[in-house]
C-alpha positions as a LaTeX table, in Angstrom:
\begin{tabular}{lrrr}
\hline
Residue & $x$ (\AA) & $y$ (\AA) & $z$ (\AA) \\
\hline
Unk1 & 23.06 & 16.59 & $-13.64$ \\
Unk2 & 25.08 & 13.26 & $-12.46$ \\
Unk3 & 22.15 & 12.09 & $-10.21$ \\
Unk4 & 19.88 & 12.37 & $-13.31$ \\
Unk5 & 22.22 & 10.58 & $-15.47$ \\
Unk6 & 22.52 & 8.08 & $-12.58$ \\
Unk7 & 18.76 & 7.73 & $-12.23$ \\
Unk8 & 18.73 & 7.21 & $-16.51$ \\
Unk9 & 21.67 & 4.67 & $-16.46$ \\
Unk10 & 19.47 & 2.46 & $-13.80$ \\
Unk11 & 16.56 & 2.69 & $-15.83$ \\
Unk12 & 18.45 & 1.61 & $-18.99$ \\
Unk13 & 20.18 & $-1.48$ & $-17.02$ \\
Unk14 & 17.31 & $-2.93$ & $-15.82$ \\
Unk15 & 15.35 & $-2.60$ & $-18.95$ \\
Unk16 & 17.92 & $-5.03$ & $-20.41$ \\
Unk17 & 18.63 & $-7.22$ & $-17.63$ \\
Unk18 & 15.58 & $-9.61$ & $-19.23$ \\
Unk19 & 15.07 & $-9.71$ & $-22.78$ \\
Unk20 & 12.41 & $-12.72$ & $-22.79$ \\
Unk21 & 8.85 & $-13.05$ & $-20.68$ \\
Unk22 & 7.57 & $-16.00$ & $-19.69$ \\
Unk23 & 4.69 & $-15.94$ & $-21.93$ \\
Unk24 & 1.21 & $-16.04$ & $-21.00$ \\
Unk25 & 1.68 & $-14.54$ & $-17.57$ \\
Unk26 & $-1.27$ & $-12.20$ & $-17.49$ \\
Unk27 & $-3.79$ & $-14.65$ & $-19.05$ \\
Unk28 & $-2.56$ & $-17.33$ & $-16.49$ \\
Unk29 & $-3.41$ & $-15.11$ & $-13.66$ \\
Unk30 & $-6.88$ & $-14.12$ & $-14.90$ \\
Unk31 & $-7.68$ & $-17.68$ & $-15.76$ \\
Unk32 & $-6.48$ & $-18.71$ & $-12.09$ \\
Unk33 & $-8.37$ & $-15.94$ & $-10.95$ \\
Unk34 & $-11.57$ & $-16.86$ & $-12.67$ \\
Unk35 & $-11.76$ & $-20.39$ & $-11.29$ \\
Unk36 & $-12.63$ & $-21.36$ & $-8.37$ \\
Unk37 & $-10.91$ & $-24.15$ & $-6.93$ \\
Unk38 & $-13.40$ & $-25.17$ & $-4.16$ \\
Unk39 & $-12.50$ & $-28.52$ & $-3.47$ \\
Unk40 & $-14.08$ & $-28.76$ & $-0.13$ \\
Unk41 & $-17.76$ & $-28.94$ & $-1.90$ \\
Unk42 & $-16.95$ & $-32.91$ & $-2.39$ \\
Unk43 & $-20.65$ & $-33.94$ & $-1.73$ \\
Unk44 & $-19.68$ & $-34.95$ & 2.29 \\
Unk45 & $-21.70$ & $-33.07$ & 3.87 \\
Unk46 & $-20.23$ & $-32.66$ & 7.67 \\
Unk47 & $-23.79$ & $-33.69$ & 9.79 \\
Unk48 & $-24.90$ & $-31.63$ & 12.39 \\
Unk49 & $-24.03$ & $-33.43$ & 15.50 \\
Unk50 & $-27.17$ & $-31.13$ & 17.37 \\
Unk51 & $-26.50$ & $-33.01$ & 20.96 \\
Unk52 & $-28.90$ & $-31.80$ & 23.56 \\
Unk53 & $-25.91$ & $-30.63$ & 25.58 \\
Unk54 & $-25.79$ & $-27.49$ & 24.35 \\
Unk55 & $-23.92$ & $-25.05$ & 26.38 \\
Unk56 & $-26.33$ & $-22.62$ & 27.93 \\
Unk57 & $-24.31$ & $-19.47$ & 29.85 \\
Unk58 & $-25.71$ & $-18.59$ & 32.93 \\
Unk59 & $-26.15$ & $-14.73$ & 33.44 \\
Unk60 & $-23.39$ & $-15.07$ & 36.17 \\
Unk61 & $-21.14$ & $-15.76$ & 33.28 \\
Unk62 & $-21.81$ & $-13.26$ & 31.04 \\
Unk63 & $-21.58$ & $-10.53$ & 34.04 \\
Unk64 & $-17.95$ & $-12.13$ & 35.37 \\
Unk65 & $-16.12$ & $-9.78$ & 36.70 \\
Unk66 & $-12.30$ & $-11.36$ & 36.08 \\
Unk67 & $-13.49$ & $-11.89$ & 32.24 \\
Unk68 & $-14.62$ & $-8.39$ & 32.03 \\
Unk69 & $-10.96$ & $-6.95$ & 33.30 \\
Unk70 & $-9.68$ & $-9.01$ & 30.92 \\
Unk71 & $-11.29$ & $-8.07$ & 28.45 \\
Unk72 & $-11.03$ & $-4.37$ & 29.36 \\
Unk73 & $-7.32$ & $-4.76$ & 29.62 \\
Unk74 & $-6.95$ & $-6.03$ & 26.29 \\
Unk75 & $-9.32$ & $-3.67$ & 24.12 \\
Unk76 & $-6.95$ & $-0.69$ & 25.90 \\
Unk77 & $-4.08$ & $-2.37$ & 24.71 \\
Unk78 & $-5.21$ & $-2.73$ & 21.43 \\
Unk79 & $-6.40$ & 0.11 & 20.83 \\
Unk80 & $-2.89$ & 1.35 & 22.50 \\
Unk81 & $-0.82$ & $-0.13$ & 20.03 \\
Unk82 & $-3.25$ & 0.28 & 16.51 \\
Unk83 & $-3.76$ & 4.21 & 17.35 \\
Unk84 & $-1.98$ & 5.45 & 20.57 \\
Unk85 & $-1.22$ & 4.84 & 24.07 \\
Unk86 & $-1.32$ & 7.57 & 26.79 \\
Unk87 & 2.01 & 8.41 & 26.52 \\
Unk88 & 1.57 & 9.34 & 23.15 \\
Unk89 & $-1.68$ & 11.46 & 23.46 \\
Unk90 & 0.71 & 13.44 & 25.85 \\
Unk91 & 3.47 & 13.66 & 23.15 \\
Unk92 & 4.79 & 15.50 & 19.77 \\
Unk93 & 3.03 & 12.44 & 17.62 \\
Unk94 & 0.00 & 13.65 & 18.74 \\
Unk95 & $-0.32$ & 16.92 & 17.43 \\
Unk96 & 1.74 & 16.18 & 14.17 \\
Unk97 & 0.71 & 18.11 & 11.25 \\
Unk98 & 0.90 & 17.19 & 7.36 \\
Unk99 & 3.60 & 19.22 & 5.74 \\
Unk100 & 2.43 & 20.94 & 2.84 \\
Unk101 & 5.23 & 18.81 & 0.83 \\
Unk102 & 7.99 & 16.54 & 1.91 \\
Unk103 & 11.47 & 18.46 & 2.63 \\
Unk104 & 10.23 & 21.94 & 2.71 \\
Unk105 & 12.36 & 21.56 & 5.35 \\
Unk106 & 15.09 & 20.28 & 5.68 \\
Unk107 & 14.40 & 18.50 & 9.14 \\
Unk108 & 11.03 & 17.17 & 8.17 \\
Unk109 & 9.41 & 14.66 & 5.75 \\
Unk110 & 5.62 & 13.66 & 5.69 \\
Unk111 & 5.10 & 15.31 & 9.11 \\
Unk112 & 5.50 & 18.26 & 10.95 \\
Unk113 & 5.97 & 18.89 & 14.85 \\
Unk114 & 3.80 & 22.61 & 15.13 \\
Unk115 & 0.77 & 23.64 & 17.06 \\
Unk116 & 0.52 & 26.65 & 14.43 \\
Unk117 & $-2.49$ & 26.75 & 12.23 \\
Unk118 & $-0.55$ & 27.88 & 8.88 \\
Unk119 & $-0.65$ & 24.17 & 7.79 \\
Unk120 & $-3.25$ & 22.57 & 5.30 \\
Unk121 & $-5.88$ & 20.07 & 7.11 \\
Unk122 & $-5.57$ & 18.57 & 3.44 \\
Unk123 & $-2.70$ & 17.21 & 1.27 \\
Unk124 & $-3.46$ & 15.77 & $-2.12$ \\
Unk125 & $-0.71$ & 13.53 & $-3.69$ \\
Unk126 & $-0.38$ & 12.09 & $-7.29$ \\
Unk127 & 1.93 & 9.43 & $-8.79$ \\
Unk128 & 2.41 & 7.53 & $-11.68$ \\
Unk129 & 5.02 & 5.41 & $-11.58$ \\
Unk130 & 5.93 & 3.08 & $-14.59$ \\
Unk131 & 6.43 & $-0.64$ & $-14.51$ \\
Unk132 & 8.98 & $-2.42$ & $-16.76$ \\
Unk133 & 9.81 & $-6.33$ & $-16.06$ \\
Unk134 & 11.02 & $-6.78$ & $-19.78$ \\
Unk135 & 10.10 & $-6.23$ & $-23.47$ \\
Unk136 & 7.28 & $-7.65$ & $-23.50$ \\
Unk137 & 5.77 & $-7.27$ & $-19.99$ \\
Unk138 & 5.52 & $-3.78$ & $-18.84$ \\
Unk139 & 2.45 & $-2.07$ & $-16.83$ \\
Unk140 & 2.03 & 1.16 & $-15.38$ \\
Unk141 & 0.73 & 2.49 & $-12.07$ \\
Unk142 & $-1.40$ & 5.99 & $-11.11$ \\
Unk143 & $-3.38$ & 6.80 & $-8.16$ \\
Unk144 & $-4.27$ & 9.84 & $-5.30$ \\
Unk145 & $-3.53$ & 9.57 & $-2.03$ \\
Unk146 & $-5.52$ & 12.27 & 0.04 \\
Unk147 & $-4.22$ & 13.21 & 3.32 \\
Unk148 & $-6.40$ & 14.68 & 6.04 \\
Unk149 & $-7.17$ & 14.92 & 9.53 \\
Unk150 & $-3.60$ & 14.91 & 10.38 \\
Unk151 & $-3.32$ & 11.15 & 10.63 \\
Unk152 & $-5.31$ & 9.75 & 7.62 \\
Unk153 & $-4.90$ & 9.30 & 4.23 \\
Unk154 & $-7.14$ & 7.67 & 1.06 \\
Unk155 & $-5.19$ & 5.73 & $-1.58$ \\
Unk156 & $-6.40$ & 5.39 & $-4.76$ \\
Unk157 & $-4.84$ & 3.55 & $-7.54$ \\
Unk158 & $-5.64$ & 1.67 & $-11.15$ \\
Unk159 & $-2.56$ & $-0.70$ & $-12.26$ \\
Unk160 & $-1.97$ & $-2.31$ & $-15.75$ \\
Unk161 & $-0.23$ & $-4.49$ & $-17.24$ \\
Unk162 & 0.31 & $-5.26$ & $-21.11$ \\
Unk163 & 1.70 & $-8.50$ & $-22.14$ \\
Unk164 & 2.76 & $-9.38$ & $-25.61$ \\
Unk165 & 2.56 & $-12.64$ & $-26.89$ \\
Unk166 & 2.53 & $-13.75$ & $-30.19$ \\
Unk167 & 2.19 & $-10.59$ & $-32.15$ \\
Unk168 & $-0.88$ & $-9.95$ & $-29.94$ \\
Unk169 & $-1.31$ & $-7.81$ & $-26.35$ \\
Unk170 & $-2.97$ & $-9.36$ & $-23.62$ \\
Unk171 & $-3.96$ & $-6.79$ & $-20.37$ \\
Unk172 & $-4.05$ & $-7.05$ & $-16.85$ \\
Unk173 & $-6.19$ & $-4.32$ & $-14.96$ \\
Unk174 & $-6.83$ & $-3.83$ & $-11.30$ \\
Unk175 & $-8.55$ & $-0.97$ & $-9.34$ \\
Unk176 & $-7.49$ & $-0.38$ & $-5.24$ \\
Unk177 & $-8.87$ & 1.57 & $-2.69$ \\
Unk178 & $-7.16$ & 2.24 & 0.97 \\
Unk179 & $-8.41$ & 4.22 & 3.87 \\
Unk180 & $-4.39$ & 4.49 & 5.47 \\
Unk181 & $-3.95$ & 5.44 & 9.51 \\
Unk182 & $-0.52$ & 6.88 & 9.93 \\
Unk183 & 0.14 & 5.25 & 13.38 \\
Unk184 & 3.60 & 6.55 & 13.66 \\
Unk185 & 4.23 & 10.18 & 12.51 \\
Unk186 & 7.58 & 11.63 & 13.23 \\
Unk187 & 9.54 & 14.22 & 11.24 \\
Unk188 & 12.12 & 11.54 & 9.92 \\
Unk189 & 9.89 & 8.55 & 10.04 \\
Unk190 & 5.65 & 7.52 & 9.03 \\
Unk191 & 4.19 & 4.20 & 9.19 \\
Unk192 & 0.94 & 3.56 & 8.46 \\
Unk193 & $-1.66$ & 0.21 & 7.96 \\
Unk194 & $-4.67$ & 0.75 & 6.11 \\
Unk195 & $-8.09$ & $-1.54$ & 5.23 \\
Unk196 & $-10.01$ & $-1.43$ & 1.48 \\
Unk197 & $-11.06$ & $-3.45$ & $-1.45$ \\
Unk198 & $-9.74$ & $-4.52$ & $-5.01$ \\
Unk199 & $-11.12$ & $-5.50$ & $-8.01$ \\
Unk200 & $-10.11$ & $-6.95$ & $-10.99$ \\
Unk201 & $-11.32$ & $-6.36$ & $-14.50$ \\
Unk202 & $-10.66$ & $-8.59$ & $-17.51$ \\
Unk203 & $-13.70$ & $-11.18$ & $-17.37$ \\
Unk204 & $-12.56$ & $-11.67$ & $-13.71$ \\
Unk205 & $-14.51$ & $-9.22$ & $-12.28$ \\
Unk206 & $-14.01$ & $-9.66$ & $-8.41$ \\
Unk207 & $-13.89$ & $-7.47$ & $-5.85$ \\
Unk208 & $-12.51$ & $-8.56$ & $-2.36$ \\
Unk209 & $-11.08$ & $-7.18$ & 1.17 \\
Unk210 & $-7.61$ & $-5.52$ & 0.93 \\
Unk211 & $-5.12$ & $-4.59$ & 3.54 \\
Unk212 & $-2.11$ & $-2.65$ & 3.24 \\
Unk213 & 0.94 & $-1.68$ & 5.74 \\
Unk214 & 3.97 & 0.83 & 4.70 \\
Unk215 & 6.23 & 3.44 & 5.61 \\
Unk216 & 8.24 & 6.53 & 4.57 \\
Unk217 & 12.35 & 7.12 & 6.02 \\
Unk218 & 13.75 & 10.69 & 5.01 \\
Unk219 & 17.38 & 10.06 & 5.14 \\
Unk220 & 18.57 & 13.72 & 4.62 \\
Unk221 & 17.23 & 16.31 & 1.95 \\
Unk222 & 16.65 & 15.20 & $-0.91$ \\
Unk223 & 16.60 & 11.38 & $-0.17$ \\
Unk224 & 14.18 & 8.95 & 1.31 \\
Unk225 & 13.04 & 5.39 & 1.27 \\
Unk226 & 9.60 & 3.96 & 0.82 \\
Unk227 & 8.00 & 0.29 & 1.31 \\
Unk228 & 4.99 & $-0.83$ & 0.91 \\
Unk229 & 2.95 & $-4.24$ & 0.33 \\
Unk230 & $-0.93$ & $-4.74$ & $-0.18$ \\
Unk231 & $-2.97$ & $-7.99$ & $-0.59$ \\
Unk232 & $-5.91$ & $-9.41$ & $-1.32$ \\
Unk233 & $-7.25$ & $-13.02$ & $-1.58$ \\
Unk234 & $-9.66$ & $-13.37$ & $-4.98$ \\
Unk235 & $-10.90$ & $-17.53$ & $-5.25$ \\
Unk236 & $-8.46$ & $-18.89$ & $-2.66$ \\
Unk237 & $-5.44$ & $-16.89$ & $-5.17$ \\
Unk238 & $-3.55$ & $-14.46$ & $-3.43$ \\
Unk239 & $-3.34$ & $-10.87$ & $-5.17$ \\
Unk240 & $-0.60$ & $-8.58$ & $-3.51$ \\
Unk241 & 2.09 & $-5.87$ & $-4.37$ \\
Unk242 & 5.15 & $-4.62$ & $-2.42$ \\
Unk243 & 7.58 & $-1.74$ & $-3.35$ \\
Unk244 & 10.55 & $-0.29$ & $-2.64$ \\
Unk245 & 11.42 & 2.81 & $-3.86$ \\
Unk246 & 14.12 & 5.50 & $-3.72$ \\
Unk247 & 12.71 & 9.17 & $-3.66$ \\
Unk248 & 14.73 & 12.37 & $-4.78$ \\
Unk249 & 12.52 & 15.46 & $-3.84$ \\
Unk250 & 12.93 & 18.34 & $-6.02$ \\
Unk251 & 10.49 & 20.72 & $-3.64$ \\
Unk252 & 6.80 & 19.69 & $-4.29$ \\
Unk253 & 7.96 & 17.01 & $-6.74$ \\
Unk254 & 9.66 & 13.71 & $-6.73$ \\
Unk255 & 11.02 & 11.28 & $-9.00$ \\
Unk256 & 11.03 & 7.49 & $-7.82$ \\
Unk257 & 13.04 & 4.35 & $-9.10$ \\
Unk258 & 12.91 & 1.28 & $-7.26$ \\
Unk259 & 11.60 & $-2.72$ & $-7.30$ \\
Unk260 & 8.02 & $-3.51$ & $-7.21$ \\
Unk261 & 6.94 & $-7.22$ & $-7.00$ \\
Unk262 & 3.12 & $-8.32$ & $-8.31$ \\
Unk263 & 1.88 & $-11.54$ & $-7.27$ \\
Unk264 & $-1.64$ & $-12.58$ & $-9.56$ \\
Unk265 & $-2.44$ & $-15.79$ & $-8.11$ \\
Unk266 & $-0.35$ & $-18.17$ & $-10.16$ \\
Unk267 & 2.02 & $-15.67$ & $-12.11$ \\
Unk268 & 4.75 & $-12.69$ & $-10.52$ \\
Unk269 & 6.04 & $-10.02$ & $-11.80$ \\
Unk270 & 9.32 & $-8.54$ & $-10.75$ \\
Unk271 & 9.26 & $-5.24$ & $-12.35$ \\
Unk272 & 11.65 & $-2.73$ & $-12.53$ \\
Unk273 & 9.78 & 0.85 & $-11.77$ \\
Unk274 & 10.48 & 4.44 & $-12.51$ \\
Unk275 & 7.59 & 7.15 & $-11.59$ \\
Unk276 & 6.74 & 10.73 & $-11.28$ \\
Unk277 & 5.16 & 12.08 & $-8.00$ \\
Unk278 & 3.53 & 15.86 & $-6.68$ \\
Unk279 & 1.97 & 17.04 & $-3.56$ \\
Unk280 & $-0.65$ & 19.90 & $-3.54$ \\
\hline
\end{tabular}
């Protein structure tokens, strides 16, 4: 009953903490969005300088021994440190399962350390979480994220915003897809990075390359910490998000508050957020 009130005395505070918006945030993001500000198309044309020297490599050098250790060397050790290294393959991370919710244990979050086969291959997760920087600028934020495989994960989200200025309501709307790889997966901690797209709506109507990085801590039952941050680049204007978010699980539920910052090109949004969440 307190931590409820608590949660609903947050939510009140920062409702109130700004009673005016900088008006015209949304439209100055979409109209920033919209134009592109290629200044390097000047009309000076950079001339080929096609000298005859042009470097031919011998077979010798394509077939070099020392460059092909190198080489070797570092595509192990990238692939080492984006997915896993020996020692891993050899450890617990490696055979970490889903859970089939967060803290149906209390000595386990996200992941599970069990070679048994009572676990789903799939986890399906839902959220909305609501978005309130003041009176006038609020937004709201839903997506899936689809666990499977034991290590990956699909995000996908649709974020809005509503602005109102001068008796009228101007929108912001954004659709994001992530294909997540949960590169560390212990029973406390996850991290994952993930690749995707966006696209905006609203007479903008670009879609362009998105990459993501986050992670999940599970303090002790019921309590854990998320952070996140995606972005994008849309006509030279950066598009990105981050959150931070306090969790109270309730079994296969969970109710969020937190920060979440929006950058649209020219215009941010600090936004208060309170959400909803369920794993199936």
């Amino acid at each position: 009953m307190y931590k409820k009130l608590l949660i609903f005395m947050v939510f009140l505070a920062m409702f109130s903490f700004e009673g005016v918006s900088q008006e015209k945030k949304l439209e100055n993001a979409k109209q920033s969005l919209k134009s592109n500000n290629s200044t390097n198309n000047s009309g000076t044309k950079t001339s080929k300088t096609s000298t005859s020297s042009t470097t031919v490599l011998d077979d010798d050098d394509d077939l070099n021994p020392f460059a092909r250790i190198i080489f070797g060397i570092a595509a192990y050790t990238f692939y080492g440190v984006m997915f896993e290294t020996p020692w891993e393959f050899n450890g617990r991370m490696h055979s970490a399962e889903f859970s089939n919710y967060p803290y149906k244990e209390s000595n386990y979050g996200n992941f599970i350390y069990t070679n048994s086969t009572n676990y789903n291959i799939v986890r399906l997760d839902v959220y909305n979480h609501f978005l309130i920087e003041n009176k006038q600028l609020y937004g709201n934020d839903i997506g899936v994220d689809f666990k499977f495989f034991k290590r990956f994960a699909l995000d996908v989200n649709y974020t809005t915003f509503l602005e109102k200025v001068n008796n009228r309501t101007d929108t912001f709307n954004m659709f994001s897809a992530l294909l997540k790889y949960h590169r560390i997966r212990t029973q406390r901690f996850n991290a994952w990075f993930g690749v995707g797209f966006r696209s905006i709506f609203n007479n903008v109507n670009e879609t362009r390359f998105l990459l993501g990085i986050g992670g999940e801590l599970f303090l002790a039952k019921p309590i854990s910490v998320f952070a996140s941050h995606k972005w994008a680049t849309i006509n030279q204007q950066s598009v990105r998000n981050s959150k931070l978010l306090l969790k109270y699980h309730l079994k296969n539920y969970r109710i969020t508050f937190g920060y979440e910052h929006y950058k649209l090109a020219v215009s941010e949004i600090k936004a208060f957020s309170l959400g909803f969440e369920a794993s199936f």
